[in-house]
Structure formats: C-alpha cells, structure tokens
Short mmCIF file of C-alpha atoms in Angstrom, two decimals:
data_model
loop_
_atom_site.label_atom_id
_atom_site.label_comp_id
_atom_site.label_asym_id
_atom_site.label_seq_id
_atom_site.Cartn_x
_atom_site.Cartn_y
_atom_site.Cartn_z
CA UNK C 13 -0.10 11.94 7.98
CA UNK C 14 -1.96 11.09 4.78
CA UNK C 15 -4.89 12.32 2.72
CA UNK C 16 -6.78 9.66 0.75
CA UNK C 17 -10.22 9.45 -0.81
CA UNK C 18 -12.59 8.21 1.86
CA UNK C 19 -13.90 4.68 1.22
CA UNK C 20 -17.44 3.59 2.01
CA UNK C 21 -17.86 0.39 4.02
CA UNK C 22 -18.71 -1.51 0.81
CA UNK C 23 -15.63 -0.13 -0.96
CA UNK C 24 -13.47 -1.02 2.04
CA UNK C 25 -14.67 -4.61 1.83
CA UNK C 26 -14.07 -4.74 -1.94
CA UNK C 27 -10.58 -3.36 -1.28
CA UNK C 28 -9.93 -6.10 1.28
CA UNK C 29 -11.07 -8.86 -1.11
CA UNK C 30 -9.03 -7.62 -4.09
CA UNK C 31 -5.85 -6.46 -2.41
CA UNK C 32 -3.02 -9.01 -2.71
CA UNK C 33 -1.23 -10.63 0.19
CA UNK C 34 2.38 -9.51 0.23
CA UNK C 35 4.90 -12.36 -0.08
CA UNK C 36 6.06 -13.70 3.30
CA UNK C 37 9.66 -13.70 2.06
CA UNK C 38 9.57 -9.88 2.09
CA UNK C 39 8.97 -9.82 5.84
CA UNK C 40 11.59 -12.48 6.44
CA UNK C 41 14.19 -10.49 4.50
CA UNK C 42 13.32 -7.25 6.30
CA UNK C 43 13.38 -8.93 9.71
CA UNK C 44 16.81 -10.25 8.88
CA UNK C 45 18.06 -6.67 8.47
CA UNK C 46 17.00 -5.41 11.94
CA UNK C 47 19.08 -6.03 15.05
CA UNK C 48 16.04 -6.36 17.33
CA UNK C 49 12.53 -7.67 16.81
CA UNK C 50 10.62 -5.92 19.58
CA UNK C 51 8.51 -3.22 17.93
CA UNK C 52 7.42 -2.51 14.35
CA UNK C 53 5.25 0.31 13.00
CA UNK C 54 2.96 -0.19 10.02
CA UNK C 55 1.99 3.33 9.00
CA UNK C 56 -1.01 3.79 6.71
CA UNK C 57 -2.04 0.24 7.59
CA UNK C 58 -5.41 0.26 5.81
CA UNK C 59 -6.91 -3.17 6.45
CA UNK C 60 -3.77 -4.40 8.20
CA UNK C 61 -2.26 -6.57 5.45
CA UNK C 62 1.34 -5.61 6.14
CA UNK C 63 0.84 -5.46 9.91
CA UNK C 64 -0.24 -9.09 9.98
CA UNK C 65 2.79 -10.18 7.97
CA UNK C 66 5.21 -8.21 10.13
CA UNK C 67 3.60 -9.64 13.29
CA UNK C 68 5.14 -13.04 12.56
CA UNK C 69 8.58 -11.55 13.21
CA UNK C 70 8.07 -8.80 15.81
CA UNK C 71 6.77 -8.96 19.37
CA UNK C 72 4.59 -5.88 18.96
CA UNK C 73 3.26 -4.14 15.86
CA UNK C 74 1.60 -0.73 16.04
CA UNK C 75 -0.61 -0.33 12.97
CA UNK C 76 -1.79 3.25 12.37
CA UNK C 77 -4.07 5.01 9.90
CA UNK C 78 -5.96 8.30 9.66
CA UNK C 79 -9.00 6.45 8.23
CA UNK C 80 -10.91 4.22 10.65
CA UNK C 81 -13.05 2.42 8.04
CA UNK C 82 -10.40 0.06 6.58
CA UNK C 83 -9.10 -0.70 10.07
CA UNK C 84 -12.61 -1.66 11.16
CA UNK C 85 -12.41 -4.77 8.95
CA UNK C 86 -8.78 -5.61 9.74
CA UNK C 87 -8.16 -9.05 11.20
CA UNK C 88 -7.17 -9.07 14.87
CA UNK C 89 -3.79 -10.46 15.92
CA UNK C 90 -2.38 -10.76 19.44
CA UNK C 91 0.79 -8.90 18.41
CA UNK C 92 -0.97 -6.08 16.53
CA UNK C 93 -2.41 -2.90 18.04
CA UNK C 94 -4.57 -0.92 15.61
CA UNK C 95 -4.48 2.79 16.33
CA UNK C 96 -6.48 5.60 14.71
CA UNK C 97 -4.17 8.59 14.23
CA UNK C 98 -6.15 11.55 12.85
CA UNK C 99 -4.26 14.27 11.03
CA UNK C 100 -4.91 16.53 14.00
CA UNK C 101 -2.81 14.34 16.31
CA UNK C 102 0.41 16.09 17.29
CA UNK C 103 3.80 14.62 16.44
CA UNK C 104 4.67 14.37 20.13
CA UNK C 105 1.49 12.42 20.88
CA UNK C 106 2.10 10.07 17.95
CA UNK C 107 5.70 9.45 19.00
CA UNK C 108 4.51 8.70 22.52
CA UNK C 109 1.86 6.23 21.32
CA UNK C 110 4.43 4.46 19.15
CA UNK C 111 6.70 3.89 22.15
CA UNK C 112 8.89 6.96 22.27
CA UNK C 113 12.15 8.10 20.72
CA UNK C 114 14.54 5.53 19.20
CA UNK C 115 12.10 2.67 19.88
CA UNK C 116 11.06 1.19 16.51
CA UNK C 117 13.01 -1.65 14.91
CA UNK C 118 11.11 -1.73 11.60
CA UNK C 119 8.85 0.80 9.90
CA UNK C 120 6.78 -0.28 6.90
CA UNK C 121 4.43 1.67 4.65
CA UNK C 122 2.61 -0.50 2.13
CA UNK C 123 0.84 1.27 -0.75
CA UNK C 124 0.62 4.49 1.26
CA UNK C 125 3.84 6.58 1.31
CA UNK C 126 2.77 8.71 -1.65
CA UNK C 127 -0.18 10.07 0.34
CA UNK C 128 1.93 11.22 3.29
CA UNK C 129 3.12 14.67 4.22
CA UNK C 130 6.67 13.52 3.59
CA UNK C 131 8.42 16.31 5.49
CA UNK C 132 6.40 15.55 8.59
CA UNK C 133 6.67 11.77 8.16
CA UNK C 134 10.45 11.68 7.81
CA UNK C 135 10.82 13.96 10.82
CA UNK C 136 8.88 11.41 12.87
CA UNK C 137 10.90 8.55 11.36
CA UNK C 138 14.09 10.23 12.51
CA UNK C 139 12.68 10.38 16.03
CA UNK C 140 11.29 6.87 16.45
CA UNK C 141 13.44 4.60 14.27
CA UNK C 142 16.33 2.96 16.09
CA UNK C 143 19.57 4.66 15.12
CA UNK C 144 21.40 1.34 15.32
CA UNK C 145 19.84 -1.68 13.67
CA UNK C 146 16.52 -0.12 12.63
CA UNK C 147 15.24 0.07 9.04
CA UNK C 148 12.31 1.44 7.09
CA UNK C 149 10.80 -0.23 4.01
CA UNK C 150 8.07 1.12 1.76
CA UNK C 151 6.47 -0.36 -1.32
CA UNK C 152 3.81 0.24 -3.91
CA UNK C 153 2.19 -1.78 -6.68
CA UNK C 154 0.98 0.04 -9.77
CA UNK C 155 0.02 -2.51 -12.38
CA UNK C 156 -1.95 -5.75 -12.56
CA UNK C 157 -1.03 -8.32 -15.20
CA UNK C 158 -3.65 -10.90 -16.22
CA UNK C 159 -3.73 -11.71 -19.97
CA UNK C 160 -2.91 -9.55 -23.02
CA UNK C 161 -6.62 -9.05 -23.82
CA UNK C 162 -7.60 -8.11 -20.28
CA UNK C 163 -4.49 -5.96 -19.84
CA UNK C 164 -5.27 -3.95 -22.99
CA UNK C 165 -8.67 -2.96 -21.60
CA UNK C 166 -7.08 -2.18 -18.25
CA UNK C 167 -4.60 0.17 -19.95
CA UNK C 168 -7.49 2.16 -21.43
CA UNK C 169 -9.08 2.40 -18.00
CA UNK C 170 -5.79 3.47 -16.41
CA UNK C 171 -5.25 6.11 -19.11
CA UNK C 172 -8.75 7.48 -18.51
CA UNK C 173 -7.85 8.24 -14.88
CA UNK C 174 -5.08 10.69 -15.79
CA UNK C 175 -7.23 13.86 -15.56
CA UNK C 176 -8.38 12.82 -12.08
CA UNK C 177 -5.01 11.82 -10.62
CA UNK C 178 -3.12 14.24 -8.42
CA UNK C 179 0.65 14.49 -8.04
CA UNK C 180 0.64 12.07 -5.12
CA UNK C 181 -1.14 9.40 -7.13
CA UNK C 182 1.32 9.86 -9.99
CA UNK C 183 4.17 9.04 -7.61
CA UNK C 184 2.57 5.60 -7.25
CA UNK C 185 2.02 5.22 -11.00
CA UNK C 186 5.72 5.99 -11.51
CA UNK C 187 6.67 3.11 -9.20
CA UNK C 188 8.22 5.45 -6.59
CA UNK C 189 10.99 6.44 -9.00
CA UNK C 190 10.38 10.12 -8.22
CA UNK C 191 9.42 9.98 -4.54
CA UNK C 192 11.64 11.41 -1.83
CA UNK C 193 13.37 8.74 0.30
CA UNK C 194 16.26 10.31 2.29
CA UNK C 195 17.51 7.13 3.94
CA UNK C 196 20.84 5.32 3.66
CA UNK C 197 20.94 2.57 1.04
CA UNK C 198 20.67 -1.02 2.31
CA UNK C 199 20.45 -2.52 -1.21
CA UNK C 200 16.71 -3.17 -1.22
CA UNK C 201 15.84 -0.19 -3.40
CA UNK C 202 17.00 3.37 -2.87
CA UNK C 203 15.87 6.86 -3.91
CA UNK C 204 15.54 7.02 -7.70
CA UNK C 205 16.20 3.28 -8.05
CA UNK C 206 13.36 1.26 -6.48
CA UNK C 207 13.67 -2.52 -6.43
CA UNK C 208 11.26 -4.17 -8.89
CA UNK C 209 9.22 -7.03 -7.45
CA UNK C 210 6.13 -9.10 -8.25
CA UNK C 211 3.21 -10.08 -6.05
CA UNK C 212 1.47 -13.27 -7.21
CA UNK C 213 -2.26 -13.43 -6.58
CA UNK C 214 -5.40 -15.25 -7.69
CA UNK C 215 -8.50 -13.35 -8.78
CA UNK C 216 -11.94 -14.17 -10.05
CA UNK C 217 -13.62 -11.79 -12.47
CA UNK C 218 -15.71 -10.39 -9.62
CA UNK C 219 -12.56 -9.88 -7.54
CA UNK C 220 -10.80 -8.20 -10.45
CA UNK C 221 -13.66 -5.75 -11.00
CA UNK C 222 -13.85 -5.22 -7.25
CA UNK C 223 -10.21 -4.12 -7.32
CA UNK C 224 -11.05 -1.34 -9.77
CA UNK C 225 -14.25 -0.25 -8.04
CA UNK C 226 -12.30 0.37 -4.83
CA UNK C 227 -9.25 1.82 -6.59
CA UNK C 228 -8.31 5.33 -5.45
CA UNK C 229 -8.17 7.04 -8.90
CA UNK C 230 -11.64 5.72 -9.75
CA UNK C 231 -12.99 6.73 -6.34
CA UNK C 232 -11.55 10.24 -6.87
CA UNK C 233 -13.04 10.45 -10.35
CA UNK C 234 -16.45 9.39 -9.04
CA UNK C 235 -16.26 12.07 -6.35
CA UNK C 236 -15.91 14.54 -9.24
CA UNK C 237 -18.92 13.11 -11.07
CA UNK C 238 -17.12 10.83 -13.54
CA UNK C 239 -17.97 7.11 -13.71
CA UNK C 240 -15.00 5.71 -15.63
CA UNK C 241 -15.77 2.02 -15.21
CA UNK C 242 -18.81 2.05 -17.46
CA UNK C 243 -21.14 -0.94 -18.04
CA UNK C 244 -19.83 -1.26 -21.60
CA UNK C 245 -16.26 -1.61 -20.31
CA UNK C 246 -17.36 -4.15 -17.70
CA UNK C 247 -18.85 -6.20 -20.55
CA UNK C 248 -15.53 -5.94 -22.42
CA UNK C 249 -13.72 -7.26 -19.35
CA UNK C 250 -16.20 -10.15 -19.09
CA UNK C 251 -15.69 -11.09 -22.75
CA UNK C 252 -11.88 -10.87 -22.49
CA UNK C 253 -11.87 -12.89 -19.24
CA UNK C 254 -13.62 -15.88 -20.82
CA UNK C 255 -15.11 -18.30 -18.31
CA UNK C 256 -16.48 -15.90 -15.70
CA UNK C 257 -16.16 -18.56 -12.99
CA UNK C 258 -12.45 -19.05 -13.68
CA UNK C 259 -10.00 -17.91 -11.03
CA UNK C 260 -6.87 -16.67 -12.79
CA UNK C 261 -3.25 -16.39 -11.68
CA UNK C 262 -2.34 -12.70 -11.82
CA UNK C 263 0.68 -10.63 -10.85
CA UNK C 264 0.89 -7.17 -9.33
CA UNK C 265 4.05 -5.28 -10.33
CA UNK C 266 5.57 -3.80 -7.20
CA UNK C 267 8.46 -1.50 -6.25
CA UNK C 268 10.28 -1.25 -2.92
CA UNK C 269 12.51 1.31 -1.21
CA UNK C 270 14.34 0.50 2.04
CA UNK C 271 16.94 2.23 4.16
CA UNK C 272 18.33 3.19 7.54
CA UNK C 273 19.24 6.38 9.38
#
C-alpha cells in the first residue's frame, strides 16, 4: 500500500517519542459522523497513535502497516488488532482480513496517505467502507512551530531537504492541497481545500532533535549519503533553544481531508 524509508529500531523509538498525540476532539468529531461504531481501520498505522485514539470510540480497530518495525513498539489495546500487510498481500486477502465488503465504519490515515498507491487504496476503500454512514478521514502535519529563532533554523533544514524529497513527500509539504481525494464532501476538508488544524505538543530539545533525526526526508537523504543535520546546525538549535532542560509548548500545523462514498 505504501513505500516509506525503512526506519531502524532506534529511529522508530525516536519517532515514537517525538510524534505528537492527535487531539481527542478529532476522534470525537469523526465518531459523531459515522452511523455505527463497530469497526475502524487505521491504515499506515506506524506506532499506532491514531489507532489508540480511535479505539475509544469503536469496538474494534484494525491497524495495518507494511512496515513491522514501528508496529513492534506500538502500545497494546484490547480493541486494537495490529496487522502487518506487506505490499505483496492481495487486495482480496486484505479486504478479508479487514472484515469483508461494506464492513468499515471509519477509515483513518494519519501522516501516511501521500505514500500510498492511491489508485489501489481508493479501490479498496470503495470495497470496505460502509456505503451508508461510513466515512474516511486523512491528515498530515508539515510544520513545527516553536519560537522565531528556532523556526528560522528549521526552515533552513527543511529547504535543504528539497533535492532529496520525492513527489509523494512534496504532497505532505503542500498540506495535501494537491493530493487526490475522490470522496464526497462532509465539510471537514475536501479535495483541494484541506481543513487547517493545529496539534499542540510539548518537546524538550532532545525530543525536538529526535523528531528531525527520524524524519523521512532526512532519513532518505542519509540513505543517499547526505547528512543534513550537521553538528554545527545542532549547536545552532541548542543556542536558539536557550535552557536545554526547558520543555517548550510547540504546535504542529496539520491539514485534514474527510469524506464519504
């Protein structure tokens, strides 16, 4: 379903520590738009962040990913079934494992839609999402706001990733403004007009740097022999941060698309 840079176990743990927790109100709002609350599918679950939030509102959550490493550190939940779905798995087998045709009340894809084979994904969505009362919601965050000094250094780092970003990554950097989303509008962001949101979070300097070290564009660049987060830039971040023991209030800028069949 998706092709991402493979994370080492250390990078997966850094990713878990730095990734924000999505606001609970998002899940409440989405649950309020589905007629039933039996089964949800979190596709591209990673470490299970969205799956755990959805599990408060749905009896069963199937959380899938093609990469087993992030799922290996996902927190268990009695309502969540983590399922490895390699790219080689057939559509029919995946549909069967999800519960069959017209069986899913809510589909979510957090920070992952841009990596999918969209033609294949939407074909599966049309098979498994309930025709009446089912919805799909996807979201991405593409910027981290701390302070003007820190943010200025971050912008330089972000700009340096441009030669190493592929078209899929750029869909995320554009806040899903250009991504295909052929679902009916339910006024929570639609194709070409994603809904702008913010995700509040708290980060230490170590957590902030951990976010970048496990960030897909930097991982991709490193795979190509380029170390973009150089020691000199880390020192700049430390100086701009101030008290290195201070935990700061930060905000991730996020964008959501949601719809129905």
